[in-house]
Coordinates of N, CA and C in Angstrom, one line a residue:
M1 N 9.5 -20.5 9.7 CA 10.0 -21.7 10.3 C 10.5 -22.7 9.3
E2 N 11.5 -23.4 9.6 CA 12.0 -24.3 8.6 C 12.0 -25.7 9.3
W3 N 11.4 -26.6 8.6 CA 11.3 -28.0 9.1 C 12.3 -28.8 8.3
I4 N 13.1 -29.6 9.0 CA 14.1 -30.5 8.4 C 13.8 -31.9 8.7
K5 N 13.7 -32.7 7.7 CA 13.5 -34.2 8.0 C 14.9 -34.8 8.2
A6 N 15.0 -35.5 9.3 CA 16.2 -36.2 9.6 C 16.2 -37.6 8.9
G7 N 17.4 -38.1 8.6 CA 17.5 -39.5 8.1 C 17.2 -40.5 9.2
P8 N 17.5 -41.7 8.9 CA 17.3 -42.8 9.9 C 18.2 -42.5 11.2
A9 N 17.6 -42.6 12.3 CA 18.3 -42.4 13.6 C 17.9 -43.5 14.5
R10 N 19.0 -44.1 15.1 CA 18.7 -45.2 16.1 C 18.5 -44.5 17.5
H11 N 17.6 -45.0 18.2 CA 17.4 -44.5 19.5 C 17.3 -45.7 20.5
R12 N 17.5 -45.4 21.7 CA 17.5 -46.4 22.8 C 16.2 -46.3 23.5
S13 N 15.7 -47.5 24.0 CA 14.6 -47.5 24.8 C 14.9 -47.1 26.2
R14 N 14.0 -47.0 27.1 CA 14.3 -46.5 28.5 C 15.2 -47.5 29.2
S15 N 15.1 -48.8 28.8 CA 16.0 -49.8 29.5 C 17.4 -49.8 28.9
G16 N 17.7 -49.0 27.9 CA 19.0 -48.9 27.4 C 19.3 -49.7 26.2
E17 N 18.3 -50.5 25.8 CA 18.5 -51.4 24.6 C 18.3 -50.6 23.3
A18 N 18.9 -51.0 22.3 CA 18.8 -50.4 21.0 C 17.4 -50.6 20.5
G19 N 16.8 -49.5 20.1 CA 15.4 -49.6 19.6 C 15.3 -49.6 18.1
G20 N 14.1 -49.1 17.7 CA 13.8 -49.1 16.3 C 14.4 -47.9 15.6
M21 N 14.0 -47.7 14.3 CA 14.5 -46.6 13.5 C 13.5 -45.5 13.5
S22 N 13.9 -44.3 13.5 CA 13.0 -43.1 13.4 C 13.3 -42.4 12.1
Y23 N 12.3 -42.4 11.2 CA 12.6 -41.8 9.8 C 11.9 -40.4 9.7
H24 N 11.2 -40.0 10.7 CA 10.4 -38.7 10.5 C 10.7 -37.7 11.6
R25 N 11.8 -37.7 12.2 CA 12.1 -36.8 13.2 C 12.2 -35.4 12.6
Q26 N 11.6 -34.4 13.1 CA 11.6 -33.0 12.6 C 12.2 -32.1 13.6
I27 N 12.9 -31.1 13.0 CA 13.5 -30.1 13.8 C 13.0 -28.7 13.4
C28 N 12.5 -27.9 14.4 CA 12.0 -26.6 14.1 C 13.1 -25.6 14.4
R29 N 13.4 -24.7 13.5 CA 14.3 -23.7 13.7 C 13.6 -22.4 13.9
T30 N 14.0 -21.6 14.9 CA 13.4 -20.3 15.2 C 13.9 -19.3 14.1
P31 N 13.0 -18.4 13.8 CA 13.4 -17.3 12.8 C 14.5 -16.5 13.4
S32 N 15.4 -16.0 12.5 CA 16.5 -15.2 12.9 C 16.0 -13.8 13.2
T33 N 16.8 -13.0 13.8 CA 16.5 -11.6 14.1 C 16.2 -10.8 12.9
S34 N 17.1 -11.1 11.8 CA 16.9 -10.3 10.6 C 15.6 -10.7 9.9
Q35 N 15.1 -12.0 10.0 CA 13.9 -12.4 9.5 C 12.7 -11.7 10.2
I36 N 12.8 -11.6 11.5 CA 11.8 -11.0 12.3 C 11.7 -9.5 12.0
M37 N 12.9 -8.9 11.9 CA 12.9 -7.4 11.5 C 12.3 -7.2 10.1
N38 N 12.6 -8.1 9.2 CA 12.0 -7.9 7.9 C 10.5 -8.0 7.9
V39 N 10.0 -9.0 8.6 CA 8.5 -9.1 8.7 C 7.9 -7.8 9.4
L40 N 8.6 -7.3 10.4 CA 8.1 -6.1 11.1 C 8.2 -4.9 10.1
K41 N 9.2 -4.8 9.3 CA 9.3 -3.7 8.3 C 8.1 -3.8 7.3
I42 N 7.8 -5.1 6.8 CA 6.7 -5.2 5.9 C 5.4 -4.8 6.5
V43 N 5.2 -5.2 7.8 CA 4.0 -4.8 8.5 C 3.9 -3.2 8.6
F44 N 5.1 -2.6 9.0 CA 5.1 -1.2 9.2 C 4.8 -0.5 7.9
F45 N 5.3 -0.9 6.7 CA 5.1 -0.3 5.5 C 3.7 -0.5 5.0
I46 N 3.1 -1.7 5.3 CA 1.7 -1.9 4.9 C 0.8 -1.0 5.7
I47 N 1.0 -0.8 7.0 CA 0.3 0.1 7.8 C 0.5 1.5 7.3
L48 N 1.7 1.9 7.0 CA 2.0 3.2 6.4 C 1.2 3.4 5.1
G49 N 1.1 2.4 4.3 CA 0.4 2.4 3.0 C -1.1 2.7 3.2
F50 N -1.7 2.2 4.3 CA -3.1 2.4 4.6 C -3.4 3.7 5.3
L51 N -2.4 4.4 5.8 CA -2.7 5.7 6.6 C -3.6 6.7 5.8
P52 N -3.4 6.9 4.5 CA -4.2 7.9 3.9 C -5.7 7.5 3.9
A53 N -6.0 6.2 4.1 CA -7.4 5.8 4.2 C -8.2 6.5 5.3
L54 N -7.4 7.0 6.3 CA -8.1 7.8 7.4 C -8.9 9.0 6.8
G55 N -8.5 9.5 5.7 CA -9.2 10.6 5.0 C -10.7 10.2 4.8
G56 N -10.9 8.9 4.7 CA -12.3 8.4 4.4 C -13.2 8.6 5.6
L57 N -12.7 9.0 6.7 CA -13.5 9.3 7.9 C -14.3 10.6 7.6
F58 N -13.9 11.3 6.6 CA -14.6 12.6 6.2 C -15.5 12.4 5.0
T59 N -15.7 11.1 4.6 CA -16.6 10.8 3.5 C -18.0 10.7 3.9
D60 N -18.8 11.6 3.4 CA -20.3 11.5 3.6 C -20.9 11.8 2.2
T61 N -21.1 10.7 1.5 CA -21.6 10.9 0.1 C -23.0 11.5 0.1
G62 N -23.8 11.1 1.0 CA -25.1 11.7 1.3 C -25.8 12.3 0.0
T63 N -26.7 13.3 0.2 CA -27.5 13.8 -0.8 C -26.7 14.7 -1.7
W64 N -25.7 15.4 -1.2 CA -24.9 16.3 -2.0 C -24.2 15.6 -3.2
Y65 N -23.6 14.5 -2.9 CA -22.9 13.7 -4.0 C -23.9 13.1 -4.9
A66 N -25.0 12.6 -4.4 CA -26.0 12.0 -5.3 C -26.6 13.0 -6.2
S67 N -26.7 14.3 -5.8 CA -27.3 15.3 -6.6 C -26.3 15.8 -7.7
L68 N -25.1 15.5 -7.7 CA -24.1 16.0 -8.7 C -24.3 15.3 -10.0
H69 N -24.1 16.0 -11.1 CA -24.1 15.5 -12.4 C -22.7 14.7 -12.6
K70 N -22.8 13.5 -13.0 CA -21.6 12.7 -13.1 C -21.4 12.2 -14.6
P71 N -20.2 12.0 -15.0 CA -20.0 11.5 -16.4 C -20.4 10.0 -16.5
V72 N -20.6 9.6 -17.7 CA -21.1 8.2 -17.9 C -20.1 7.1 -17.4
F73 N -18.9 7.5 -17.3 CA -17.9 6.5 -16.9 C -17.7 6.5 -15.4
N74 N -18.5 7.1 -14.6 CA -18.4 7.1 -13.2 C -18.8 5.7 -12.7
P75 N -17.8 5.1 -12.0 CA -18.1 3.7 -11.5 C -19.1 3.7 -10.4
P76 N -19.8 2.5 -10.2 CA -20.7 2.4 -9.1 C -20.0 2.5 -7.7
G77 N -20.7 3.0 -6.7 CA -20.0 3.3 -5.4 C -19.4 2.1 -4.8
W78 N -19.9 0.9 -5.0 CA -19.3 -0.3 -4.4 C -17.9 -0.6 -4.9
V79 N -17.5 -0.1 -6.0 CA -16.2 -0.4 -6.6 C -15.0 0.3 -5.7
F80 N -15.3 1.4 -5.2 CA -14.2 2.2 -4.5 C -13.6 1.5 -3.3
G81 N -14.4 0.9 -2.5 CA -13.8 0.2 -1.3 C -12.8 -0.9 -1.6
P82 N -13.2 -1.9 -2.4 CA -12.2 -2.9 -2.8 C -11.0 -2.4 -3.5
V83 N -11.2 -1.5 -4.5 CA -10.1 -0.9 -5.3 C -9.1 -0.2 -4.4
W84 N -9.6 0.7 -3.5 CA -8.7 1.4 -2.6 C -8.0 0.5 -1.6
S85 N -8.7 -0.5 -1.2 CA -8.1 -1.5 -0.2 C -6.8 -2.1 -0.9
M86 N -7.0 -2.6 -2.1 CA -5.9 -3.2 -2.9 C -4.8 -2.2 -3.1
L87 N -5.2 -1.0 -3.5 CA -4.2 0.1 -3.8 C -3.4 0.5 -2.6
Y88 N -4.1 0.6 -1.4 CA -3.3 0.9 -0.2 C -2.3 -0.2 0.1
L89 N -2.7 -1.4 -0.1 CA -1.8 -2.5 0.1 C -0.6 -2.4 -0.8
T90 N -0.9 -2.2 -2.1 CA 0.3 -2.1 -3.0 C 1.1 -0.9 -2.8
I91 N 0.5 0.2 -2.3 CA 1.4 1.4 -1.9 C 2.3 1.0 -0.8
G92 N 1.8 0.3 0.2 CA 2.7 -0.1 1.4 C 3.8 -1.0 0.9
L93 N 3.4 -2.0 0.1 CA 4.4 -3.0 -0.4 C 5.5 -2.3 -1.3
S94 N 5.0 -1.4 -2.1 CA 5.9 -0.6 -2.9 C 6.9 0.2 -2.1
L95 N 6.4 0.8 -1.1 CA 7.3 1.6 -0.2 C 8.3 0.7 0.5
Y96 N 7.9 -0.5 0.9 CA 8.8 -1.5 1.5 C 9.9 -1.9 0.5
F97 N 9.5 -2.2 -0.8 CA 10.6 -2.5 -1.7 C 11.5 -1.4 -2.1
L98 N 10.9 -0.2 -2.1 CA 11.7 1.0 -2.4 C 12.7 1.2 -1.2
Y99 N 12.2 1.1 0.0 CA 13.1 1.2 1.2 C 14.2 0.2 1.1
N100 N 13.9 -1.0 0.8 CA 15.0 -2.0 0.7 C 15.9 -1.7 -0.4
G101 N 15.4 -1.2 -1.6 CA 16.3 -0.9 -2.7 C 17.2 0.2 -2.4
M102 N 16.8 1.2 -1.6 CA 17.6 2.3 -1.3 C 18.5 2.1 0.0
N103 N 18.2 1.0 0.7 CA 18.9 0.6 1.9 C 18.4 1.5 3.1
R104 N 17.8 2.6 2.9 CA 17.2 3.4 3.9 C 16.6 4.6 3.3
F105 N 15.7 5.3 4.0 CA 15.2 6.6 3.5 C 15.8 7.7 4.3
G106 N 16.3 8.7 3.5 CA 16.8 10.0 4.2 C 15.6 10.9 4.4
W107 N 15.8 12.0 5.0 CA 14.7 12.9 5.3 C 14.0 13.4 4.1
K108 N 14.7 13.6 2.9 CA 14.1 14.0 1.7 C 13.1 13.0 1.2
M109 N 13.4 11.7 1.3 CA 12.5 10.6 0.9 C 11.3 10.5 1.8
W110 N 11.6 10.6 3.1 CA 10.4 10.6 4.1 C 9.5 11.8 3.9
S111 N 10.1 13.0 3.5 CA 9.3 14.2 3.2 C 8.4 13.9 2.0
L112 N 9.0 13.3 1.0 CA 8.2 13.0 -0.2 C 7.1 12.0 0.1
V113 N 7.4 11.0 0.8 CA 6.3 10.0 1.2 C 5.2 10.7 2.1
A114 N 5.7 11.6 3.0 CA 4.7 12.3 3.8 C 3.8 13.2 3.0
T115 N 4.4 13.9 2.0 CA 3.7 14.8 1.2 C 2.7 14.0 0.3
H116 N 3.1 12.9 -0.2 CA 2.2 12.0 -1.0 C 1.0 11.6 -0.1
H117 N 1.3 11.1 1.1 CA 0.3 10.6 1.9 C -0.7 11.7 2.4
F118 N -0.1 12.9 2.7 CA -0.9 14.0 3.0 C -1.9 14.4 1.9
L119 N -1.4 14.5 0.7 CA -2.2 14.8 -0.5 C -3.3 13.8 -0.7
N120 N -2.9 12.5 -0.6 CA -3.9 11.4 -0.7 C -5.0 11.5 0.4
F121 N -4.5 11.8 1.6 CA -5.5 12.0 2.7 C -6.4 13.1 2.5
I122 N -5.9 14.3 2.1 CA -6.8 15.5 2.1 C -7.8 15.6 0.9
W123 N -7.5 14.7 -0.1 CA -8.5 14.8 -1.2 C -9.9 14.5 -0.8
T124 N -10.1 13.5 0.0 CA -11.4 13.1 0.4 C -12.2 14.2 1.2
P125 N -11.5 14.8 2.2 CA -12.2 15.9 2.9 C -12.5 17.1 1.9
A126 N -11.5 17.3 1.0 CA -11.7 18.5 0.1 C -12.9 18.3 -0.8
F127 N -13.1 17.0 -1.3 CA -14.2 16.7 -2.2 C -15.5 16.6 -1.4
F128 N -15.5 15.7 -0.4 CA -16.8 15.4 0.2 C -17.2 16.2 1.4
Y129 N -16.2 16.6 2.3 CA -16.5 17.4 3.5 C -16.7 18.8 3.1
L130 N -15.8 19.4 2.3 CA -15.9 20.8 1.9 C -16.8 20.9 0.7
K131 N -17.1 19.8 0.1 CA -18.0 19.8 -1.1 C -17.4 20.7 -2.2
S132 N -16.1 20.5 -2.5 CA -15.4 21.4 -3.4 C -14.7 20.5 -4.5
P133 N -15.4 20.2 -5.6 CA -14.7 19.4 -6.6 C -13.5 20.2 -7.2
L134 N -13.5 21.5 -7.2 CA -12.4 22.3 -7.7 C -11.2 22.2 -6.8
L135 N -11.4 22.4 -5.5 CA -10.3 22.2 -4.5 C -9.7 20.8 -4.6
A136 N -10.6 19.8 -4.7 CA -10.2 18.4 -4.8 C -9.4 18.2 -6.1
L137 N -9.8 18.8 -7.1 CA -9.0 18.7 -8.4 C -7.6 19.2 -8.3
L138 N -7.5 20.4 -7.6 CA -6.1 20.9 -7.4 C -5.3 20.0 -6.5
V139 N -5.9 19.4 -5.5 CA -5.2 18.5 -4.6 C -4.7 17.2 -5.4
I140 N -5.6 16.7 -6.2 CA -5.3 15.5 -7.0 C -4.2 15.7 -8.0
I141 N -4.2 16.9 -8.6 CA -3.1 17.2 -9.6 C -1.8 17.3 -8.8
A142 N -1.8 17.9 -7.7 CA -0.5 17.9 -6.8 C -0.1 16.5 -6.5
L143 N -1.1 15.6 -6.2 CA -0.9 14.2 -5.8 C -0.2 13.5 -7.0
L144 N -0.7 13.8 -8.2 CA -0.1 13.2 -9.4 C 1.4 13.6 -9.6
V145 N 1.7 14.8 -9.2 CA 3.1 15.2 -9.3 C 3.9 14.4 -8.3
A146 N 3.4 14.2 -7.1 CA 4.1 13.5 -6.0 C 4.2 12.0 -6.5
I147 N 3.2 11.5 -7.1 CA 3.3 10.1 -7.6 C 4.3 10.0 -8.7
A148 N 4.4 10.9 -9.6 CA 5.4 10.9 -10.7 C 6.8 10.9 -10.1
R149 N 7.0 11.8 -9.1 CA 8.3 11.9 -8.4 C 8.7 10.6 -7.8
L150 N 7.7 9.9 -7.1 CA 8.0 8.6 -6.4 C 8.3 7.6 -7.5
M151 N 7.6 7.6 -8.6 CA 7.9 6.6 -9.7 C 9.3 6.8 -10.3
I152 N 9.7 8.0 -10.4 CA 11.0 8.3 -10.9 C 12.1 7.7 -10.0
I153 N 11.9 7.9 -8.7 CA 12.8 7.3 -7.7 C 12.7 5.8 -7.7
Q154 N 11.5 5.3 -7.8 CA 11.4 3.8 -7.8 C 12.1 3.2 -9.0
S155 N 12.0 3.9 -10.2 CA 12.6 3.3 -11.4 C 14.2 3.2 -11.2
R156 N 14.7 4.0 -10.3 CA 16.2 4.0 -10.1 C 16.6 2.9 -9.1
Y157 N 15.7 2.6 -8.1 CA 16.1 1.8 -7.0 C 15.4 0.4 -6.9
S158 N 14.1 0.3 -7.4 CA 13.4 -0.9 -7.2 C 12.3 -1.1 -8.3
R159 N 12.6 -2.1 -9.2 CA 11.6 -2.4 -10.2 C 10.3 -2.9 -9.6
S160 N 10.5 -3.7 -8.5 CA 9.3 -4.3 -7.9 C 8.4 -3.1 -7.3
A161 N 9.0 -2.1 -6.7 CA 8.3 -1.0 -6.2 C 7.6 -0.3 -7.3
L162 N 8.2 -0.1 -8.4 CA 7.6 0.6 -9.5 C 6.4 -0.2 -10.1
C163 N 6.6 -1.5 -10.3 CA 5.5 -2.3 -10.8 C 4.3 -2.3 -9.8
L164 N 4.5 -2.3 -8.5 CA 3.4 -2.2 -7.6 C 2.7 -0.9 -7.6
F165 N 3.4 0.2 -8.0 CA 2.9 1.5 -8.0 C 2.1 1.8 -9.2
I166 N 2.3 1.1 -10.3 CA 1.6 1.4 -11.6 C 0.1 1.4 -11.5
P167 N -0.5 0.3 -10.9 CA -2.0 0.3 -10.8 C -2.5 1.5 -10.1
Y168 N -1.8 1.9 -9.0 CA -2.2 3.1 -8.2 C -2.1 4.4 -9.1
S169 N -1.1 4.5 -9.8 CA -0.9 5.7 -10.6 C -2.0 5.8 -11.7
I170 N -2.3 4.6 -12.3 CA -3.4 4.6 -13.3 C -4.7 5.0 -12.7
W171 N -5.0 4.4 -11.5 CA -6.3 4.7 -10.8 C -6.4 6.2 -10.5
V172 N -5.3 6.8 -10.1 CA -5.3 8.2 -9.7 C -5.5 9.1 -11.0
C173 N -4.9 8.7 -12.1 CA -5.1 9.4 -13.4 C -6.6 9.3 -13.7
F174 N -7.2 8.1 -13.6 CA -8.6 8.0 -13.8 C -9.4 8.9 -12.9
A175 N -9.0 8.8 -11.6 CA -9.8 9.7 -10.6 C -9.6 11.1 -10.9
T176 N -8.5 11.5 -11.5 CA -8.3 13.0 -11.8 C -9.3 13.3 -13.0
V177 N -9.4 12.5 -14.0 CA -10.3 12.7 -15.1 C -11.8 12.8 -14.5
L178 N -12.1 11.8 -13.6 CA -13.4 11.8 -13.1 C -13.7 13.0 -12.2
N179 N -12.7 13.4 -11.4 CA -12.9 14.6 -10.6 C -13.0 15.9 -11.5
A180 N -12.2 16.0 -12.5 CA -12.3 17.1 -13.5 C -13.7 17.2 -14.2
S181 N -14.2 16.0 -14.5 CA -15.5 15.9 -15.2 C -16.6 16.3 -14.3
I182 N -16.5 15.9 -13.0 CA -17.6 16.3 -12.1 C -17.5 17.8 -11.8
W183 N -16.3 18.3 -11.7 CA -16.2 19.8 -11.5 C -16.8 20.5 -12.8
Y184 N -16.5 20.0 -14.0 CA -16.9 20.7 -15.2 C -18.5 20.6 -15.3
L185 N -19.0 19.4 -15.0 CA -20.4 19.2 -15.2 C -21.3 19.9 -14.1
N186 N -20.7 20.4 -13.1 CA -21.4 21.0 -12.0 C -21.0 22.5 -11.9

């Protein structure tokens, strides 16, 4: 919404006589259709960014995960929720900026986004539900390839998208080392 302050304006009283001056008349403008569509696109891409989080429904750290030998650099469990929440947000915003930079996504781009999201989604069930650090390691390596491909495309079309994707790519590299270490130690 845009508020505009009007300058002095004379107004008449109900009896028709000239009245005082009004210095603070404000006008509210309704958002344009393109502004509304832009907000809806942002919301859509943020929701899209959070879709892989549904893989967390298959997370049961329970006794199996607690019994695993972990490397010394394994973060405490409470770190993962806030970190992934921020990363899913940045994934969504990154996709929004990429979409705007490309003016649209063709089927190849949607296929890459779907592949990325699918790999991100299935890592959690592979690791926690199937209790297979090796399978999860193979999934996360494929995920890194999808991330690298997305970053190459982002570098061509949207610097903002690329910058928003960098923390996520660093985290997934760290998660890959952590996953490989857990597989090796067990």
